[in-house]
mmCIF file of C-alpha atoms in Angstrom:
data_model
loop_
_atom_site.group_PDB
_atom_site.id
_atom_site.type_symbol
_atom_site.label_atom_id
_atom_site.label_comp_id
_atom_site.label_asym_id
_atom_site.label_seq_id
_atom_site.Cartn_x
_atom_site.Cartn_y
_atom_site.Cartn_z
ATOM 1 C CA UNK A 1 224.434 1.189 -79.455
ATOM 2 C CA UNK A 2 224.958 4.543 -81.148
ATOM 3 C CA UNK A 3 223.399 7.574 -79.680
ATOM 4 C CA UNK A 4 220.630 7.614 -82.248
ATOM 5 C CA UNK A 5 219.145 4.076 -80.771
ATOM 6 C CA UNK A 6 219.658 5.553 -77.654
ATOM 7 C CA UNK A 7 217.723 8.686 -78.255
ATOM 8 C CA UNK A 8 215.105 6.375 -80.247
ATOM 9 C CA UNK A 9 214.866 4.440 -76.864
ATOM 10 C CA UNK A 10 214.307 7.462 -75.099
ATOM 11 C CA UNK A 11 211.526 8.444 -76.987
ATOM 12 C CA UNK A 12 209.603 4.996 -76.792
ATOM 13 C CA UNK A 13 210.049 4.925 -73.100
ATOM 14 C CA UNK A 14 208.706 8.442 -72.597
ATOM 15 C CA UNK A 15 205.949 7.904 -74.652
ATOM 16 C CA UNK A 16 204.802 4.290 -73.620
ATOM 17 C CA UNK A 17 205.245 6.074 -70.094
ATOM 18 C CA UNK A 18 202.551 8.684 -71.244
ATOM 19 C CA UNK A 19 200.354 5.934 -72.559
ATOM 20 C CA UNK A 20 200.284 3.914 -69.529
ATOM 21 C CA UNK A 21 200.179 6.934 -67.094
ATOM 22 C CA UNK A 22 197.051 8.190 -68.576
ATOM 23 C CA UNK A 23 195.617 4.980 -69.787
ATOM 24 C CA UNK A 24 195.812 3.227 -66.322
ATOM 25 C CA UNK A 25 194.944 6.497 -64.802
ATOM 26 C CA UNK A 26 191.432 6.322 -66.218
ATOM 27 C CA UNK A 27 191.106 2.825 -65.192
ATOM 28 C CA UNK A 28 192.050 3.775 -61.345
ATOM 29 C CA UNK A 29 189.917 6.711 -61.643
ATOM 30 C CA UNK A 30 186.989 4.536 -62.754
ATOM 31 C CA UNK A 31 187.815 1.222 -60.752
ATOM 32 C CA UNK A 32 189.518 2.437 -57.112
ATOM 33 C CA UNK A 33 186.903 3.394 -54.100
ATOM 34 C CA UNK A 34 186.594 6.908 -53.398
ATOM 35 C CA UNK A 35 187.716 8.086 -56.684
ATOM 36 C CA UNK A 36 185.349 11.090 -58.015
ATOM 37 C CA UNK A 37 185.302 9.265 -61.127
ATOM 38 C CA UNK A 38 184.191 5.660 -59.788
ATOM 39 C CA UNK A 39 182.132 3.830 -61.951
ATOM 40 C CA UNK A 40 182.020 5.868 -64.740
ATOM 41 C CA UNK A 41 182.080 3.360 -67.458
ATOM 42 C CA UNK A 42 183.780 1.743 -70.159
ATOM 43 C CA UNK A 43 183.055 4.245 -72.696
ATOM 44 C CA UNK A 44 184.803 6.438 -70.002
ATOM 45 C CA UNK A 45 187.912 3.927 -70.496
ATOM 46 C CA UNK A 46 187.715 3.231 -73.757
ATOM 47 C CA UNK A 47 187.733 7.217 -74.392
ATOM 48 C CA UNK A 48 190.498 7.524 -72.082
ATOM 49 C CA UNK A 49 192.742 5.050 -73.644
ATOM 50 C CA UNK A 50 192.451 6.594 -76.955
ATOM 51 C CA UNK A 51 193.365 9.833 -75.990
ATOM 52 C CA UNK A 52 196.609 8.662 -73.938
ATOM 53 C CA UNK A 53 197.566 6.763 -77.200
ATOM 54 C CA UNK A 54 197.412 10.143 -78.873
ATOM 55 C CA UNK A 55 199.152 11.728 -76.158
ATOM 56 C CA UNK A 56 201.788 9.245 -75.918
ATOM 57 C CA UNK A 57 202.562 9.293 -79.790
ATOM 58 C CA UNK A 58 203.036 13.207 -79.546
ATOM 59 C CA UNK A 59 205.030 13.092 -76.382
ATOM 60 C CA UNK A 60 207.434 10.436 -78.497
ATOM 61 C CA UNK A 61 207.697 11.239 -82.132
ATOM 62 C CA UNK A 62 209.942 13.919 -82.020
ATOM 63 C CA UNK A 63 212.702 11.008 -80.922
ATOM 64 C CA UNK A 64 211.261 7.720 -82.367
ATOM 65 C CA UNK A 65 208.830 6.232 -84.547
ATOM 66 C CA UNK A 66 206.519 6.092 -81.723
ATOM 67 C CA UNK A 67 205.380 2.734 -82.055
ATOM 68 C CA UNK A 68 205.106 2.334 -77.805
ATOM 69 C CA UNK A 69 203.969 -1.090 -78.558
ATOM 70 C CA UNK A 70 206.582 -4.517 -79.101
ATOM 71 C CA UNK A 71 203.910 -5.841 -81.326
ATOM 72 C CA UNK A 72 203.506 -2.897 -83.514
ATOM 73 C CA UNK A 73 207.621 -2.758 -83.662
ATOM 74 C CA UNK A 74 207.735 -6.668 -84.969
ATOM 75 C CA UNK A 75 205.020 -6.281 -86.992
ATOM 76 C CA UNK A 76 206.910 -3.281 -88.840
ATOM 77 C CA UNK A 77 209.601 -5.500 -89.078
ATOM 78 C CA UNK A 78 207.985 -8.312 -90.830
ATOM 79 C CA UNK A 79 206.424 -5.202 -93.160
ATOM 80 C CA UNK A 80 209.805 -4.331 -94.153
ATOM 81 C CA UNK A 81 209.041 -0.533 -92.521
ATOM 82 C CA UNK A 82 211.562 -1.293 -89.632
ATOM 83 C CA UNK A 83 214.791 -2.567 -88.546
ATOM 84 C CA UNK A 84 215.159 -5.840 -87.229
ATOM 85 C CA UNK A 85 217.985 -4.588 -85.037
ATOM 86 C CA UNK A 86 216.001 -1.846 -83.319
ATOM 87 C CA UNK A 87 212.951 -4.515 -82.083
ATOM 88 C CA UNK A 88 214.682 -5.323 -79.016
ATOM 89 C CA UNK A 89 216.125 -2.004 -78.130
ATOM 90 C CA UNK A 90 212.517 -0.720 -79.026
ATOM 91 C CA UNK A 91 210.657 -3.300 -76.870
ATOM 92 C CA UNK A 92 212.940 -3.077 -73.825
ATOM 93 C CA UNK A 93 212.001 0.754 -73.687
ATOM 94 C CA UNK A 94 208.538 0.331 -74.176
ATOM 95 C CA UNK A 95 208.169 -2.130 -71.333
ATOM 96 C CA UNK A 96 210.387 -0.260 -69.012
ATOM 97 C CA UNK A 97 207.714 2.859 -69.757
ATOM 98 C CA UNK A 98 205.070 0.618 -69.157
ATOM 99 C CA UNK A 99 206.640 0.238 -65.658
ATOM 100 C CA UNK A 100 207.179 3.721 -64.600
ATOM 101 C CA UNK A 101 204.292 4.847 -65.628
ATOM 102 C CA UNK A 102 202.217 2.181 -63.709
ATOM 103 C CA UNK A 103 204.547 3.502 -60.782
ATOM 104 C CA UNK A 104 203.017 6.712 -61.164
ATOM 105 C CA UNK A 105 199.559 5.795 -61.233
ATOM 106 C CA UNK A 106 200.161 3.626 -58.081
ATOM 107 C CA UNK A 107 201.321 7.048 -56.645
ATOM 108 C CA UNK A 108 198.832 9.109 -58.003
ATOM 109 C CA UNK A 109 196.029 6.931 -56.331
ATOM 110 C CA UNK A 110 198.183 5.882 -52.852
ATOM 111 C CA UNK A 111 195.442 6.651 -50.348
ATOM 112 C CA UNK A 112 192.857 4.957 -52.484
ATOM 113 C CA UNK A 113 194.176 1.362 -52.529
ATOM 114 C CA UNK A 114 193.881 0.915 -49.056
ATOM 115 C CA UNK A 115 189.914 2.083 -49.637
ATOM 116 C CA UNK A 116 189.947 -0.818 -52.533
ATOM 117 C CA UNK A 117 189.224 -4.086 -50.928
ATOM 118 C CA UNK A 118 189.144 -6.512 -53.938
ATOM 119 C CA UNK A 119 192.401 -7.684 -55.296
ATOM 120 C CA UNK A 120 191.014 -8.269 -58.822
ATOM 121 C CA UNK A 121 189.991 -4.504 -59.116
ATOM 122 C CA UNK A 122 193.278 -3.694 -58.154
ATOM 123 C CA UNK A 123 194.940 -5.706 -60.603
ATOM 124 C CA UNK A 124 192.493 -4.474 -63.090
ATOM 125 C CA UNK A 125 194.100 -1.028 -63.177
ATOM 126 C CA UNK A 126 197.476 -2.725 -63.682
ATOM 127 C CA UNK A 127 197.007 -5.374 -66.420
ATOM 128 C CA UNK A 128 194.187 -6.931 -68.392
ATOM 129 C CA UNK A 129 191.855 -9.888 -67.325
ATOM 130 C CA UNK A 130 189.189 -11.555 -69.756
ATOM 131 C CA UNK A 131 185.546 -11.138 -68.787
ATOM 132 C CA UNK A 132 185.211 -14.843 -69.144
ATOM 133 C CA UNK A 133 188.617 -16.869 -68.716
ATOM 134 C CA UNK A 134 188.624 -19.383 -72.283
ATOM 135 C CA UNK A 135 192.295 -19.479 -73.364
ATOM 136 C CA UNK A 136 191.661 -20.361 -77.001
ATOM 137 C CA UNK A 137 188.969 -17.249 -77.269
ATOM 138 C CA UNK A 138 191.053 -15.054 -75.190
ATOM 139 C CA UNK A 139 194.177 -15.221 -77.282
ATOM 140 C CA UNK A 140 191.807 -15.238 -80.414
ATOM 141 C CA UNK A 141 190.520 -11.664 -78.891
ATOM 142 C CA UNK A 142 193.776 -9.979 -78.792
ATOM 143 C CA UNK A 143 194.858 -11.361 -82.229
ATOM 144 C CA UNK A 144 191.952 -9.916 -83.924
ATOM 145 C CA UNK A 145 192.402 -6.468 -82.011
ATOM 146 C CA UNK A 146 196.048 -6.496 -82.667
ATOM 147 C CA UNK A 147 195.596 -7.117 -86.139
ATOM 148 C CA UNK A 148 193.005 -4.469 -86.668
ATOM 149 C CA UNK A 149 195.299 -1.832 -85.174
ATOM 150 C CA UNK A 150 198.697 -2.807 -87.107
ATOM 151 C CA UNK A 151 196.922 -3.284 -90.437
ATOM 152 C CA UNK A 152 195.099 -0.027 -90.088
ATOM 153 C CA UNK A 153 198.359 1.474 -89.177
ATOM 154 C CA UNK A 154 200.448 -0.016 -92.009
ATOM 155 C CA UNK A 155 197.973 1.338 -94.626
ATOM 156 C CA UNK A 156 197.551 4.828 -92.587
ATOM 157 C CA UNK A 157 201.177 5.085 -94.270
ATOM 158 C CA UNK A 158 199.396 4.870 -97.812
ATOM 159 C CA UNK A 159 197.261 7.641 -97.296
ATOM 160 C CA UNK A 160 197.357 11.376 -97.262
ATOM 161 C CA UNK A 161 197.174 11.818 -93.547
ATOM 162 C CA UNK A 162 199.465 14.687 -92.361
ATOM 163 C CA UNK A 163 201.938 14.023 -89.659
ATOM 164 C CA UNK A 164 200.208 16.177 -87.415
ATOM 165 C CA UNK A 165 196.634 14.370 -87.760
ATOM 166 C CA UNK A 166 197.903 10.851 -87.370
ATOM 167 C CA UNK A 167 198.127 10.484 -83.460
ATOM 168 C CA UNK A 168 194.824 11.445 -83.242
ATOM 169 C CA UNK A 169 193.620 9.301 -86.010
ATOM 170 C CA UNK A 170 195.500 6.461 -84.055
ATOM 171 C CA UNK A 171 193.707 7.391 -80.838
ATOM 172 C CA UNK A 172 190.317 7.082 -82.438
ATOM 173 C CA UNK A 173 191.451 3.789 -83.569
ATOM 174 C CA UNK A 174 191.959 2.531 -80.058
ATOM 175 C CA UNK A 175 188.831 4.082 -79.103
ATOM 176 C CA UNK A 176 187.240 1.871 -81.912
ATOM 177 C CA UNK A 177 188.805 -1.214 -81.084
ATOM 178 C CA UNK A 178 188.007 -1.007 -77.222
ATOM 179 C CA UNK A 179 184.309 -0.222 -77.837
ATOM 180 C CA UNK A 180 183.821 -2.856 -80.450
ATOM 181 C CA UNK A 181 186.023 -5.725 -79.458
ATOM 182 C CA UNK A 182 187.379 -4.855 -76.362
ATOM 183 C CA UNK A 183 185.151 -6.256 -73.946
ATOM 184 C CA UNK A 184 186.290 -9.852 -73.989
ATOM 185 C CA UNK A 185 189.632 -9.463 -72.806
ATOM 186 C CA UNK A 186 189.845 -5.379 -71.767
ATOM 187 C CA UNK A 187 192.328 -5.229 -75.458
ATOM 188 C CA UNK A 188 195.611 -5.105 -74.006
ATOM 189 C CA UNK A 189 196.706 -5.505 -77.831
ATOM 190 C CA UNK A 190 200.319 -4.117 -76.299
ATOM 191 C CA UNK A 191 202.364 -6.514 -74.684
ATOM 192 C CA UNK A 192 204.150 -3.203 -73.217
ATOM 193 C CA UNK A 193 200.856 -2.187 -71.924
ATOM 194 C CA UNK A 194 200.127 -5.301 -70.070
ATOM 195 C CA UNK A 195 203.314 -6.638 -69.053
ATOM 196 C CA UNK A 196 205.205 -3.457 -67.605
ATOM 197 C CA UNK A 197 202.294 -2.932 -65.451
ATOM 198 C CA UNK A 198 201.833 -6.353 -64.432
ATOM 199 C CA UNK A 199 205.632 -6.039 -63.380
ATOM 200 C CA UNK A 200 204.796 -2.836 -61.226
ATOM 201 C CA UNK A 201 201.927 -4.676 -59.757
ATOM 202 C CA UNK A 202 204.330 -7.675 -58.742
ATOM 203 C CA UNK A 203 207.106 -5.251 -57.353
ATOM 204 C CA UNK A 204 205.201 -2.523 -55.783
ATOM 205 C CA UNK A 205 203.765 -2.533 -51.964
ATOM 206 C CA UNK A 206 200.042 -1.972 -52.964
ATOM 207 C CA UNK A 207 197.550 -2.204 -50.229
ATOM 208 C CA UNK A 208 194.835 -5.254 -50.343
ATOM 209 C CA UNK A 209 196.582 -6.622 -53.764
ATOM 210 C CA UNK A 210 196.669 -10.209 -54.718
ATOM 211 C CA UNK A 211 198.570 -12.061 -57.118
ATOM 212 C CA UNK A 212 199.788 -10.661 -60.647
ATOM 213 C CA UNK A 213 198.122 -13.614 -62.144
ATOM 214 C CA UNK A 214 200.877 -14.701 -64.267
ATOM 215 C CA UNK A 215 199.015 -17.806 -65.578
ATOM 216 C CA UNK A 216 197.199 -15.312 -67.756
ATOM 217 C CA UNK A 217 199.962 -13.199 -68.502
ATOM 218 C CA UNK A 218 201.058 -14.892 -71.814
ATOM 219 C CA UNK A 219 198.027 -14.081 -73.164
ATOM 220 C CA UNK A 220 198.383 -10.310 -73.816
ATOM 221 C CA UNK A 221 202.014 -10.919 -74.882
ATOM 222 C CA UNK A 222 201.665 -13.738 -77.517
ATOM 223 C CA UNK A 223 198.507 -12.510 -78.948
ATOM 224 C CA UNK A 224 199.375 -9.169 -79.780
ATOM 225 C CA UNK A 225 202.542 -10.020 -81.282
ATOM 226 C CA UNK A 226 200.549 -13.133 -83.484
ATOM 227 C CA UNK A 227 197.720 -10.770 -84.517
ATOM 228 C CA UNK A 228 200.537 -8.012 -85.423
ATOM 229 C CA UNK A 229 202.823 -10.676 -87.346
ATOM 230 C CA UNK A 230 199.329 -11.645 -89.312
ATOM 231 C CA UNK A 231 198.314 -7.855 -90.348
ATOM 232 C CA UNK A 232 201.888 -7.390 -91.553
ATOM 233 C CA UNK A 233 201.585 -10.184 -93.774
ATOM 234 C CA UNK A 234 197.880 -9.572 -95.215
ATOM 235 C CA UNK A 235 199.697 -6.107 -95.798
ATOM 236 C CA UNK A 236 202.563 -7.751 -98.186
ATOM 237 C CA UNK A 237 199.915 -9.495 -99.900
ATOM 238 C CA UNK A 238 198.086 -5.889 -100.920
ATOM 239 C CA UNK A 239 200.088 -4.817 -104.066
ATOM 240 C CA UNK A 240 200.996 -0.892 -103.811
ATOM 241 C CA UNK A 241 199.327 1.265 -106.115
ATOM 242 C CA UNK A 242 199.785 4.768 -107.336
ATOM 243 C CA UNK A 243 196.855 7.329 -107.122
#
């Protein structure tokens, strides 16, 4: 790979690291025992994730396209807005950023893991889990949430948003998806956001952790990819107009 590809991978790594550090960080602050913001609630988590995505985009866009999400990279390639040759490098960098970001969350809240006795709560800091475990509807929820995300990202490119405002609008989009659609599965809508931290959960010596729920792990990977592809195909059906 040439230098340009490595720099883009670095951008995706940094951006996803920031996204997961701040996103999983707000979940940790809300969930872990004796945190100052324990039980702050779902609205806090949705707002925190929206801000995390905005900051991740700002942190990476000087090096890469700031996808920060393999489902977005794949969908952009389907839509003809991104090179297929970059999908795998971007995805690897994004997942690696997720692993490192989650590791930093573990370190930041190090004393709180011992105070938190419930393994499901600990896993929930790192990765998503359904409120009601029903595979078909869990997959559907991830498909729908990601389709809304990707279709919106694609149509944003046809508008007049400035480069500086786009990350803020995308952050608001994440907040809206979380508040409206996220209550069923925790709205991964991003394979790197779920898989990277789940790998970290598996590998790290976290106090009181249980298993990493690998039986569910494919849902927040496959669902977002399907949703992204469907959104890209829908986007391609809409004729371009010149206003």
